[in-house]
mmCIF file of C-alpha atoms in Angstrom:
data_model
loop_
_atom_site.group_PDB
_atom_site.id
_atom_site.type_symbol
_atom_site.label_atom_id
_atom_site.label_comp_id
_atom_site.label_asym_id
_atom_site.label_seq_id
_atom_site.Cartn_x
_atom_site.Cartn_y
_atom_site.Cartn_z
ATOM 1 C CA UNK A 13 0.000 0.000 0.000
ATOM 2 C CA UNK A 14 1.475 3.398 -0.825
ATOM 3 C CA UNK A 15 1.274 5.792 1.790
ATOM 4 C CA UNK A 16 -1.696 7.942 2.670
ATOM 5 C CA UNK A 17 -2.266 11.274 2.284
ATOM 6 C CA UNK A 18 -4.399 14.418 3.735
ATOM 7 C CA UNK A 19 -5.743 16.238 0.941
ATOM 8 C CA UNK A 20 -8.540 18.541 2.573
ATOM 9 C CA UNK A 21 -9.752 19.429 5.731
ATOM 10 C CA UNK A 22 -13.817 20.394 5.672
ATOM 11 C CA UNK A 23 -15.494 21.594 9.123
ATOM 12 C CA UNK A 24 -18.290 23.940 9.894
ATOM 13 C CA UNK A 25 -17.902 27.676 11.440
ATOM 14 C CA UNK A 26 -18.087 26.351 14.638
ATOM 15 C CA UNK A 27 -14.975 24.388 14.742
ATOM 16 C CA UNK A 28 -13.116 26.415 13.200
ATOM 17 C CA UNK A 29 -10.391 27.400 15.289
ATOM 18 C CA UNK A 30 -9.950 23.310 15.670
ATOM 19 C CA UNK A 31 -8.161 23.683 12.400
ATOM 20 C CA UNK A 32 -5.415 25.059 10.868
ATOM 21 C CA UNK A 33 -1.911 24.503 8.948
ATOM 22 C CA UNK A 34 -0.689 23.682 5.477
ATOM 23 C CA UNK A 35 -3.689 21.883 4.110
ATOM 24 C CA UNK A 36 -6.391 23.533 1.809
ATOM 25 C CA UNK A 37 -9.408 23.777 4.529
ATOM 26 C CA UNK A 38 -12.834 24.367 3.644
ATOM 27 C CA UNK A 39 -15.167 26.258 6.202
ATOM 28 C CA UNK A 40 -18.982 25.481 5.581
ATOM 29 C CA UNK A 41 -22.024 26.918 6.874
ATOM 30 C CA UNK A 42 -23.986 23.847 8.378
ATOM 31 C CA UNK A 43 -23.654 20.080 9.004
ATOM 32 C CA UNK A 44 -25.696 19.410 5.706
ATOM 33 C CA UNK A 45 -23.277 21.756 3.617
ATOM 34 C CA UNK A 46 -20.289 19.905 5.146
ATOM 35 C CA UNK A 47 -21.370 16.490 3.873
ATOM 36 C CA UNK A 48 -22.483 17.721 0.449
ATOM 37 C CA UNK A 49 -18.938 19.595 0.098
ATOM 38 C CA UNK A 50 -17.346 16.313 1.582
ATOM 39 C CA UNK A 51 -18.490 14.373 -0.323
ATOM 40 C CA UNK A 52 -17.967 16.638 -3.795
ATOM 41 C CA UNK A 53 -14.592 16.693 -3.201
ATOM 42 C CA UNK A 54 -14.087 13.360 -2.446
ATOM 43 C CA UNK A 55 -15.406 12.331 -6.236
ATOM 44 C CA UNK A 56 -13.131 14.907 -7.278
ATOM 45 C CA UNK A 57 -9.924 14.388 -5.610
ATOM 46 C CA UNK A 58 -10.834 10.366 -5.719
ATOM 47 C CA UNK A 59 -10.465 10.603 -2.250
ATOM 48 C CA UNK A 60 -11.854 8.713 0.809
ATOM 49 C CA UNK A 61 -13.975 11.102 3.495
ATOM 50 C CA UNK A 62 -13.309 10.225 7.069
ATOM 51 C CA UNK A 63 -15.060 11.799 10.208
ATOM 52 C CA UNK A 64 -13.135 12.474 13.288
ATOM 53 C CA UNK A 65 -15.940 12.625 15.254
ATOM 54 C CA UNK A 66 -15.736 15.770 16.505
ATOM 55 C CA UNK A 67 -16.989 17.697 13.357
ATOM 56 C CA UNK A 68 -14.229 17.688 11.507
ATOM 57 C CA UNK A 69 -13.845 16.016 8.502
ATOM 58 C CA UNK A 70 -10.925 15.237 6.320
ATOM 59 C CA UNK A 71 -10.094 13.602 2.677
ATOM 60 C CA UNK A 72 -7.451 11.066 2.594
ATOM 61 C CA UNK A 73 -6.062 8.851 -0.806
ATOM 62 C CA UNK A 74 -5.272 5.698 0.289
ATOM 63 C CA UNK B 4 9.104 -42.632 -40.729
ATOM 64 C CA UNK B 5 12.873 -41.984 -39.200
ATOM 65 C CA UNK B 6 14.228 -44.416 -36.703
ATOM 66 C CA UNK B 7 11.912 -43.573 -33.305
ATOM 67 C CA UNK B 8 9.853 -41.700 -35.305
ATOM 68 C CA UNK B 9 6.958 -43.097 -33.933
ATOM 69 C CA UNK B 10 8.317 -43.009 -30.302
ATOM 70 C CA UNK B 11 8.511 -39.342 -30.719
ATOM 71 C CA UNK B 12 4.844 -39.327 -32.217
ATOM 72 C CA UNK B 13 3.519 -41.131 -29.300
ATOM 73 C CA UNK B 14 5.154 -38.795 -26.267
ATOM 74 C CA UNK B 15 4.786 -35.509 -28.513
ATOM 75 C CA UNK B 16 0.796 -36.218 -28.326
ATOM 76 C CA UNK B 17 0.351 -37.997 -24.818
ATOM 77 C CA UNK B 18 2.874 -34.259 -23.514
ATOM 78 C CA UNK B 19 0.572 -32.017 -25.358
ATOM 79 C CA UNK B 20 -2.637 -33.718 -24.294
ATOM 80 C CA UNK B 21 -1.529 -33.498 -20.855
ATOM 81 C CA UNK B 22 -0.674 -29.725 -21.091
ATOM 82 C CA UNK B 23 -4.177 -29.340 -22.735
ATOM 83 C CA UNK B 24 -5.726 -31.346 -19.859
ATOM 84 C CA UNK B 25 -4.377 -28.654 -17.571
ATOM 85 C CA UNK B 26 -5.094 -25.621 -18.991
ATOM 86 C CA UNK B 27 -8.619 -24.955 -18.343
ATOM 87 C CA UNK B 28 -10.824 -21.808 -18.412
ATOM 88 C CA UNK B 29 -12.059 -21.075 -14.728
ATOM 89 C CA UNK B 30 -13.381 -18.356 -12.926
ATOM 90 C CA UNK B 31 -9.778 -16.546 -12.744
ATOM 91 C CA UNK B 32 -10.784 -16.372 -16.476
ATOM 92 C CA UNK B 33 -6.725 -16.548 -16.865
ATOM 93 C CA UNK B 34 -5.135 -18.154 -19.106
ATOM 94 C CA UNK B 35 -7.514 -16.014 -21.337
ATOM 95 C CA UNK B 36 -8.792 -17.810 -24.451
ATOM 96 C CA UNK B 37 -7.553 -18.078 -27.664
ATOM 97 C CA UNK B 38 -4.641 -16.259 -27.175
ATOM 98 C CA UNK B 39 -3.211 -17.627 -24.235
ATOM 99 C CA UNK B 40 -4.346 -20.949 -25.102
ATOM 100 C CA UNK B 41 -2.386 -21.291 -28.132
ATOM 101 C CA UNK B 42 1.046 -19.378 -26.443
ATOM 102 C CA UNK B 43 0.453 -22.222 -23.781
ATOM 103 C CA UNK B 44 -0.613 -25.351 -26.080
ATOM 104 C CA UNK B 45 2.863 -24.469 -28.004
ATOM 105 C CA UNK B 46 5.255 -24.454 -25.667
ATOM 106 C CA UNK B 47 3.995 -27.590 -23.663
ATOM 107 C CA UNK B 48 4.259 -29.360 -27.136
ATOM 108 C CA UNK B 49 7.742 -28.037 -27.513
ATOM 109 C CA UNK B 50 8.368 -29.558 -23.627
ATOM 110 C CA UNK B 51 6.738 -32.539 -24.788
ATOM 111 C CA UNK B 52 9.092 -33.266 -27.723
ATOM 112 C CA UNK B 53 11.674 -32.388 -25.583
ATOM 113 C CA UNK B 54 10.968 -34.994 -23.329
ATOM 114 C CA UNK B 55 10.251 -37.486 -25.591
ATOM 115 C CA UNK B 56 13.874 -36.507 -27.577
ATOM 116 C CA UNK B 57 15.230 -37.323 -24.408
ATOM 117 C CA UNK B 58 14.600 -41.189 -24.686
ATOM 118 C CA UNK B 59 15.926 -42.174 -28.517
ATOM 119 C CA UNK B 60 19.197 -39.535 -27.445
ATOM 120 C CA UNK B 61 19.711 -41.823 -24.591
ATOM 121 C CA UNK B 62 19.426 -44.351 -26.696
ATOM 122 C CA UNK B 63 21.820 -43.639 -29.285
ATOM 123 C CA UNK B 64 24.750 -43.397 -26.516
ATOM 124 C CA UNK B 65 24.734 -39.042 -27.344
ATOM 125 C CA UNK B 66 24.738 -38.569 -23.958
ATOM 126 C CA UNK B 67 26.008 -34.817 -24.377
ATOM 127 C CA UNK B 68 22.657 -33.989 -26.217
ATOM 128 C CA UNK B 69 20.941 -34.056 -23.119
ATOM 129 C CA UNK B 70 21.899 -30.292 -22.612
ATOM 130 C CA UNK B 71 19.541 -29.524 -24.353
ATOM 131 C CA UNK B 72 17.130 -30.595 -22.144
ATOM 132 C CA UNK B 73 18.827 -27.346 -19.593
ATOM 133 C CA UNK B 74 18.076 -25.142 -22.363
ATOM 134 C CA UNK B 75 14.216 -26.186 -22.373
ATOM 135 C CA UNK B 76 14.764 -25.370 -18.097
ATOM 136 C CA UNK B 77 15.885 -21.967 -19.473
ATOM 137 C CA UNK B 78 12.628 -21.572 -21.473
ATOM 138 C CA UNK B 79 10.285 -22.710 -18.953
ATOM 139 C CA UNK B 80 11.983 -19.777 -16.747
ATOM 140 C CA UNK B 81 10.995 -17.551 -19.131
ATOM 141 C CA UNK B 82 7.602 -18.549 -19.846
ATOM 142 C CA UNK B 83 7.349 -17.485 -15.993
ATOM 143 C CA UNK B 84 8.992 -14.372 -16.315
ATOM 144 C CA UNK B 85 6.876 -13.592 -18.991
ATOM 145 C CA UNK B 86 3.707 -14.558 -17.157
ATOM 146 C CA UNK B 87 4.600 -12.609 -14.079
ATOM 147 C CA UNK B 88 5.328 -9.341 -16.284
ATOM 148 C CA UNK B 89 2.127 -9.668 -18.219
ATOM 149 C CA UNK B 90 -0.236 -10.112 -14.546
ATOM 150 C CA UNK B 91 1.846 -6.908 -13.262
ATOM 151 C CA UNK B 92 1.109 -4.953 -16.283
ATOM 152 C CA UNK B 93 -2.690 -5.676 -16.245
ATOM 153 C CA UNK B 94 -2.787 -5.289 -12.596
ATOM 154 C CA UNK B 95 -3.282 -1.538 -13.032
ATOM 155 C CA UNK B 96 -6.691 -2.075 -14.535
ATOM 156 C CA UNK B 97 -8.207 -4.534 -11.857
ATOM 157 C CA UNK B 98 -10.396 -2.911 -9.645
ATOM 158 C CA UNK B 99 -9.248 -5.464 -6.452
ATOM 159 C CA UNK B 100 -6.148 -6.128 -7.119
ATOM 160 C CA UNK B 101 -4.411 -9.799 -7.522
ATOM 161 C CA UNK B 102 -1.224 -9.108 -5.157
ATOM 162 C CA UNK B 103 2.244 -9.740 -6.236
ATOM 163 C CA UNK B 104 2.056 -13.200 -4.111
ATOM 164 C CA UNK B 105 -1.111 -14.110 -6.489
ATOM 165 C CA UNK B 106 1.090 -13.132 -9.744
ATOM 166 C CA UNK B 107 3.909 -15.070 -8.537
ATOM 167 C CA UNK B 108 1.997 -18.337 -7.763
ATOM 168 C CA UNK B 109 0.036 -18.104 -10.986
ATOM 169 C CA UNK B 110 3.265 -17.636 -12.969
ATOM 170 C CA UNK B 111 4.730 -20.412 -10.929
ATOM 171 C CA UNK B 112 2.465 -22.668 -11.675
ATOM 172 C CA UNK B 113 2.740 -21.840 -15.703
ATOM 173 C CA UNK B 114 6.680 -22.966 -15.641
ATOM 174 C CA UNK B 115 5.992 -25.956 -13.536
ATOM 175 C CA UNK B 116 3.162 -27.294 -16.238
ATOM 176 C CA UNK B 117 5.826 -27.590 -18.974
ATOM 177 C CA UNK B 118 7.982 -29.722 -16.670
ATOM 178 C CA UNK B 119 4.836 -31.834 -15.866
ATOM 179 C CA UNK B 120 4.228 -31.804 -19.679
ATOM 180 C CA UNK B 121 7.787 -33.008 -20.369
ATOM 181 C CA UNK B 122 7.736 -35.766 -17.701
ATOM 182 C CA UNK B 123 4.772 -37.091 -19.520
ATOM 183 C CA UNK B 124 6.332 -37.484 -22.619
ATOM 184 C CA UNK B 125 9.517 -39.231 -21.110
ATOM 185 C CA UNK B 126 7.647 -41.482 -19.054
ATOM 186 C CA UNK B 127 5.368 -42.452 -22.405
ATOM 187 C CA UNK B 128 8.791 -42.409 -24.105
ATOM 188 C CA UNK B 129 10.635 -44.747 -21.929
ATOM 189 C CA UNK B 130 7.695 -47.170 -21.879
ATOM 190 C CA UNK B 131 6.897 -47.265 -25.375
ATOM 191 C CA UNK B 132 10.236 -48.206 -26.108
ATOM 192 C CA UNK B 133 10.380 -51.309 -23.704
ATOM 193 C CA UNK B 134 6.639 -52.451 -24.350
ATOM 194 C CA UNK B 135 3.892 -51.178 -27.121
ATOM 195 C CA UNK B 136 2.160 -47.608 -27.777
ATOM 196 C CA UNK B 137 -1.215 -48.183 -25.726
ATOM 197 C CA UNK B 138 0.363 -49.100 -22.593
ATOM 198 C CA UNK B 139 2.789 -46.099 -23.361
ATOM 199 C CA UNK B 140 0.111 -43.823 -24.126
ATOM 200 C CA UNK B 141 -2.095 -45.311 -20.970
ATOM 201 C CA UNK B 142 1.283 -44.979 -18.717
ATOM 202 C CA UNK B 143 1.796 -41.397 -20.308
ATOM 203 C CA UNK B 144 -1.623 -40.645 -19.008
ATOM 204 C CA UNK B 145 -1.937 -42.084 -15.143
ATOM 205 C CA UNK B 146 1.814 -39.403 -14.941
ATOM 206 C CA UNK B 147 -0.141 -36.493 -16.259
ATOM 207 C CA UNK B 148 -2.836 -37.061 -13.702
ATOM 208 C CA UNK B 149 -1.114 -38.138 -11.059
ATOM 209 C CA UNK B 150 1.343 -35.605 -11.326
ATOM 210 C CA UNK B 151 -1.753 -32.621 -12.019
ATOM 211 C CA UNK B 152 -3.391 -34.449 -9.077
ATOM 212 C CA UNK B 153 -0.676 -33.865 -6.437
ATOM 213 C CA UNK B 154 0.282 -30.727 -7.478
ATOM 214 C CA UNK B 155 -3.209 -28.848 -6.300
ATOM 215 C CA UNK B 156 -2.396 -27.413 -3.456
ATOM 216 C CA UNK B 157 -5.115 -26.663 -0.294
ATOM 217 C CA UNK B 158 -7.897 -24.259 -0.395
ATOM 218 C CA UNK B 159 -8.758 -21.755 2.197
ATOM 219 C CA UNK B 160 -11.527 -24.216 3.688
ATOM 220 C CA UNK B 161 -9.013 -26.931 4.318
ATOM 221 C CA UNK B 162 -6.995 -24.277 6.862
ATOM 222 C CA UNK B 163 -9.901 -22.531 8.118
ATOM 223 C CA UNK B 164 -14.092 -22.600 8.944
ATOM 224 C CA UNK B 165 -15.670 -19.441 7.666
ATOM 225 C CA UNK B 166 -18.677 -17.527 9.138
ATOM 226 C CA UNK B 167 -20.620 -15.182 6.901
ATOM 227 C CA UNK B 168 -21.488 -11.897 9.849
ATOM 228 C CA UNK B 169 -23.246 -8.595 9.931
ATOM 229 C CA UNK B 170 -21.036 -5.977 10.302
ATOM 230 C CA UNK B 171 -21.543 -3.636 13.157
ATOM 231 C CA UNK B 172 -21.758 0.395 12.357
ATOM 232 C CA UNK B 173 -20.380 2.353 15.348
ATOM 233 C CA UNK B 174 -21.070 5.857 14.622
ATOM 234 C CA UNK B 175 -18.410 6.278 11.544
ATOM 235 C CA UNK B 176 -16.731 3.162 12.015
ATOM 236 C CA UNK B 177 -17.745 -0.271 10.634
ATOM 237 C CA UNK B 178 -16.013 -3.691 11.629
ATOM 238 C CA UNK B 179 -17.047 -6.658 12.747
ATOM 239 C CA UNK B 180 -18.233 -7.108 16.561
ATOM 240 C CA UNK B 181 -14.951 -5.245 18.563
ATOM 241 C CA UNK B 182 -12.522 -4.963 15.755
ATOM 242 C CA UNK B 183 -12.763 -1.596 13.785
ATOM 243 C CA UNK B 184 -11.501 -1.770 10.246
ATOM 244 C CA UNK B 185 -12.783 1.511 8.520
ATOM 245 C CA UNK B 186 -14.225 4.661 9.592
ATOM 246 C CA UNK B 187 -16.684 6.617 6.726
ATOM 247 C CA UNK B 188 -17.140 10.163 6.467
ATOM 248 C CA UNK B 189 -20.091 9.947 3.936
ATOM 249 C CA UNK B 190 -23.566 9.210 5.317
ATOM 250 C CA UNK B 191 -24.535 7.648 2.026
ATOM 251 C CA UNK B 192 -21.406 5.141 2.598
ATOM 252 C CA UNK B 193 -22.372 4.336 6.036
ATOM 253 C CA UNK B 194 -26.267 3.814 4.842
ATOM 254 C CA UNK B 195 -24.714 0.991 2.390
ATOM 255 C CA UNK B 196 -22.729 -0.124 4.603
ATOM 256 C CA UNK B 197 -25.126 -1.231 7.269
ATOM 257 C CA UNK B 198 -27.687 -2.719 3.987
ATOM 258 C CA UNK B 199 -25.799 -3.713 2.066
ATOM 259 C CA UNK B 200 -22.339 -4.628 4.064
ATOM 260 C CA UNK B 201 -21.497 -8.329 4.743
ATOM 261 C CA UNK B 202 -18.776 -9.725 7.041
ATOM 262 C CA UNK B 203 -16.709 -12.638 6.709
ATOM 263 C CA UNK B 204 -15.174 -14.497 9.801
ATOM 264 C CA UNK B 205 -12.181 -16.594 8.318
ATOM 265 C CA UNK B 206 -11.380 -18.698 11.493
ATOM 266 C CA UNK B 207 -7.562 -20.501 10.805
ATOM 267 C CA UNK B 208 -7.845 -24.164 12.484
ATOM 268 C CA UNK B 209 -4.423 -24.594 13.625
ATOM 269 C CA UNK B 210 -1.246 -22.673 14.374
ATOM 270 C CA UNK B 211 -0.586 -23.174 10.577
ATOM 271 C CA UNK B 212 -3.150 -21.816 9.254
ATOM 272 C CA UNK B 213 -2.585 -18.747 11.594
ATOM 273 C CA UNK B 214 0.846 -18.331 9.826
ATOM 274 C CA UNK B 215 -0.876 -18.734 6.189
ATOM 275 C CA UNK B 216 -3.895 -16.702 6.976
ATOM 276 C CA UNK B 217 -1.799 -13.598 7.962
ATOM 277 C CA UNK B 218 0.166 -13.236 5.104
ATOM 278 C CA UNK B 219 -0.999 -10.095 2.894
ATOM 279 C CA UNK B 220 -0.928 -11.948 0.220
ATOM 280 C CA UNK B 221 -2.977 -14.546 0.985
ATOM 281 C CA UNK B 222 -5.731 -12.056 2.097
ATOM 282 C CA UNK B 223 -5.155 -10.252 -1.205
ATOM 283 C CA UNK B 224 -6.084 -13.092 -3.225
ATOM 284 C CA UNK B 225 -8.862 -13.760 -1.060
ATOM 285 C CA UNK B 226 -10.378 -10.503 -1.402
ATOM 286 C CA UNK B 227 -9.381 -10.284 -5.377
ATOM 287 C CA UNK B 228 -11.313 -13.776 -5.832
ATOM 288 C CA UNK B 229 -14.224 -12.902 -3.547
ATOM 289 C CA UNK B 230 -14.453 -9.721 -5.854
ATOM 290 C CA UNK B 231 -14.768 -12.091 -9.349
ATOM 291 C CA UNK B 232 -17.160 -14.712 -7.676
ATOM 292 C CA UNK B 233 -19.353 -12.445 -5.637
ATOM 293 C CA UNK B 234 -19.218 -9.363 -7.448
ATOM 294 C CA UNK B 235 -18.510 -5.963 -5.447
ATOM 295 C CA UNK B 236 -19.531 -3.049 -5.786
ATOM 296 C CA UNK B 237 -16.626 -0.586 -6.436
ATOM 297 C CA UNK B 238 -15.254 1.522 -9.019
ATOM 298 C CA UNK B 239 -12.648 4.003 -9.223
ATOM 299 C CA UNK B 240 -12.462 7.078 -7.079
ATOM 300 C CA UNK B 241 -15.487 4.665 -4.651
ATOM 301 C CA UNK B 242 -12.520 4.061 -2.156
ATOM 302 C CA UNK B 243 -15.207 3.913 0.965
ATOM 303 C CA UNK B 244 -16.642 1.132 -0.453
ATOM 304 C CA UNK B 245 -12.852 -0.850 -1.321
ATOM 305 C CA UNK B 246 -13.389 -4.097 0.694
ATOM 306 C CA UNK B 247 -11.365 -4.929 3.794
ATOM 307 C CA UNK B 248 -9.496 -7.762 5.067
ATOM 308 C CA UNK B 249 -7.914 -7.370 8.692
ATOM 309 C CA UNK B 250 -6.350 -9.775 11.482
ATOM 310 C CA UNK B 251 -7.918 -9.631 15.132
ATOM 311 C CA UNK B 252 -4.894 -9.367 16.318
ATOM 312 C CA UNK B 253 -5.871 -11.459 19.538
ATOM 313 C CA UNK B 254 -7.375 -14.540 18.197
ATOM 314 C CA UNK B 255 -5.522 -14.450 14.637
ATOM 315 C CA UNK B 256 -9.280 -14.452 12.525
ATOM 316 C CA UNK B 257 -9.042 -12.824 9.376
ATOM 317 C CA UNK B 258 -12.017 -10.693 9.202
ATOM 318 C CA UNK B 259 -13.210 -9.411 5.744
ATOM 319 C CA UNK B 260 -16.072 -6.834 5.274
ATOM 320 C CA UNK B 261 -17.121 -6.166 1.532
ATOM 321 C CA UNK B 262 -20.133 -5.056 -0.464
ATOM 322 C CA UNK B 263 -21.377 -8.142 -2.978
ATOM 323 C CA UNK B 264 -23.357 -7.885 -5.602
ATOM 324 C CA UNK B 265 -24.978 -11.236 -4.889
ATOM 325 C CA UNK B 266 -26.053 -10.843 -1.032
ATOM 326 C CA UNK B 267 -26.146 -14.780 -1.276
ATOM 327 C CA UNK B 268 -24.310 -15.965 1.907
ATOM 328 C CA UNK B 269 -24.450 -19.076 1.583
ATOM 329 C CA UNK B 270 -22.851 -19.000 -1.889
ATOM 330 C CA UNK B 271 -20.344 -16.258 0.008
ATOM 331 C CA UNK B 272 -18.976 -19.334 2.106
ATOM 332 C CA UNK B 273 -18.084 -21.392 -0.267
ATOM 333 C CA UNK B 274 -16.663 -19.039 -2.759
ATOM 334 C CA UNK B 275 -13.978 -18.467 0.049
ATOM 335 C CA UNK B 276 -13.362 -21.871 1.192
ATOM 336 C CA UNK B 277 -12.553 -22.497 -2.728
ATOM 337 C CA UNK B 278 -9.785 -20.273 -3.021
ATOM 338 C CA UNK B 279 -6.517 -21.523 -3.298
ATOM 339 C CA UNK B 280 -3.923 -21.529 -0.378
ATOM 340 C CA UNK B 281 -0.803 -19.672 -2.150
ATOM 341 C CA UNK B 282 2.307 -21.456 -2.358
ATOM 342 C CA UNK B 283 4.475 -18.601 -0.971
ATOM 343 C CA UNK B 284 1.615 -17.495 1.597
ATOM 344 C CA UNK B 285 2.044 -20.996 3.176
ATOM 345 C CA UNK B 286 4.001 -20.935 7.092
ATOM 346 C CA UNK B 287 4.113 -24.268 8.978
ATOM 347 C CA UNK B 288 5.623 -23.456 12.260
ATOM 348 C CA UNK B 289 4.350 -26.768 13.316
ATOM 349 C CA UNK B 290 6.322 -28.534 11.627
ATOM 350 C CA UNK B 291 9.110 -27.647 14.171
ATOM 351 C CA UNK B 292 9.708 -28.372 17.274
ATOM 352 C CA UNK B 293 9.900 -24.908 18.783
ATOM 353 C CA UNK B 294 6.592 -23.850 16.986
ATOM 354 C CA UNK B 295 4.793 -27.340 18.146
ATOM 355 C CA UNK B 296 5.866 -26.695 22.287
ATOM 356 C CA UNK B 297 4.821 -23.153 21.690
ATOM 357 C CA UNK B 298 1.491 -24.373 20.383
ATOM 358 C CA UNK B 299 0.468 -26.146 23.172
#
């Protein structure tokens, strides 16, 4: 398996001082905006979403 | 005809009947057919004309001719080369992939074939030159099945007893009962998941088939056959729905969660107890002592 990578970072208003650093990070409005853009740019990166349970949610190519 | 002409006759026909006997078409859908076939038919009738050369040489007192017979061990290293380039190319456009340990037993088994092609056609050789053709030819036949006979190897339900589970969705994370093997981000995923989503318990019977059952690429070519018997449903850039295999670390079970297109469990069980055991996959601490003592 070749090694994983981070490519987004997608969390809502709230959290958003939970995030930060060199990874493109997109700020939505609600819960149901975060899972739409989620899972958008998962199809586009062909990318895997994961939830870190505490609203955060990143991309990652596996 | 020449002097042995017919010898040569009888052992080129009862090799290449025996390589044809072993090439068959099945689910791997590999060797593919015609193309394959013919590669394959040709070279075990050059291996079987090798081996039957081998008798009238021997006869003739040219001992030094049977060189030639290393060259034809040269080939048949090729023809696995070959096969193991081939797999690797094409295993950028399988969806599951094969696994290099997959590759290398299929190509391994493509070399050994000629030399079980060429035995043939000494044995029938050999025999037809002390007695007649039809015990040659029946002789020539009992090697090629004997020989095809002992050379399958086990299949995953001679190591192991399989259990077809539900998987269990804790909030993102699916697995089966404790063990967590994925976490989803995408509600859609996670709806499939728990419909759609079946489990596979792949419980190893001895210490054995603890060794085999945690090599990666046994589990690859578990999950790569699973995929062409039971269908799954996955495409490119789908990775949350890529199907899992993953050791509980505590109690050595493979478990393997996956998405088939036919939900038909019972039919799920013994697609994976037919998969082959890979040659290089295959550990047998038990066979010594220190692995036996720790056993108990």
């Amino acid at each position: 398996m070749d090694f994983s990578n981070i490519l987004a970072i997608i969390t809502t208003e709230i959290n958003r001082n939970k995030v930060s650093g060199g990874v493109p990070i997109f700020i939505t409005e609600s819960i149901k905006e975060m899972e739409e853009v989620s899972s958008l740019l998962a199809r586009l990166t062909l990318g895997m979403v994961h939830d870190l349970g505490n609203g955060i949610k990143v991309i990652i190519r596996h | 005809m020449f002097e042995h002409g017919s010898l040569l006759l009888t052992g080129l026909l009862v090799g290449t009947l025996a390589r044809a006997f072993m090439l068959k078409i099945d689910y791997r859908q590999f060797p593919s057919y015609p193309h394959s076939y013919a590669i394959h038919l040709t070279l075990g009738m050059i291996a079987a004309l090798l081996g039957a050369l081998a008798v009238p040489v021997l006869l003739e007192k040219e001992y030094i001719a049977i060189t030639f017979l290393t060259i034809a061990a040269q080939q048949f290293r090729d023809v696995r080369s070959i096969e193991r380039e081939s797999l690797a190319e094409i295993e950028k456009t399988e969806l599951i992939a094969r696994g290099e340990a997959y590759i290398e037993g299929i190509a391994k088994l493509f070399e050994a074939r000629n030399y079980l092609a060429l035995l043939s056609s000494l044995i029938t050789g050999l025999i037809y030159y002390y007695s007649s053709w039809y015990i040659a030819v029946l002789a020539g036949g009992i090697t090629a099945f004997l020989l095809h006979y002992f050379m399958k190897g086990p299949v995953v339900g001679d190591i192991a007893k399989i259990e077809v589970v539900d998987i269990t969705v804790k909030g993102n994370n699916i697995g089966i009962d404790d063990l967590i093997m994925m976490n989803i981000g995408e509600e859609e995923a996670l709806r499939k998941w728990r419909t759609e989503g079946v489990g596979i318990r792949i419980i190893p019977v001895d210490e054995n088939a603890r060794a085999t059952l945690a090599n990666l690429g046994q589990r690859q070519a578990i999950l790569h056959d699973l995929g062409i018997l039971m269908g799954a449903k996955l495409d490119e850039g789908l990775q949350q729905y890529t199907p899992m295999a993953r050791l509980d670390i505590d109690s050595s079970i493979l478990n393997i969660i996956f998405i088939p297109l036919e939900p038909d469990r019972i039919f799920i069980k013994k697609a994976v107890e037919r998969i082959p055991v890979l040659e290089s996959s295959q550990h047998k601490p038990l066979k010594d002592k220190i692995g036996r003592k720790a056993a108990d």
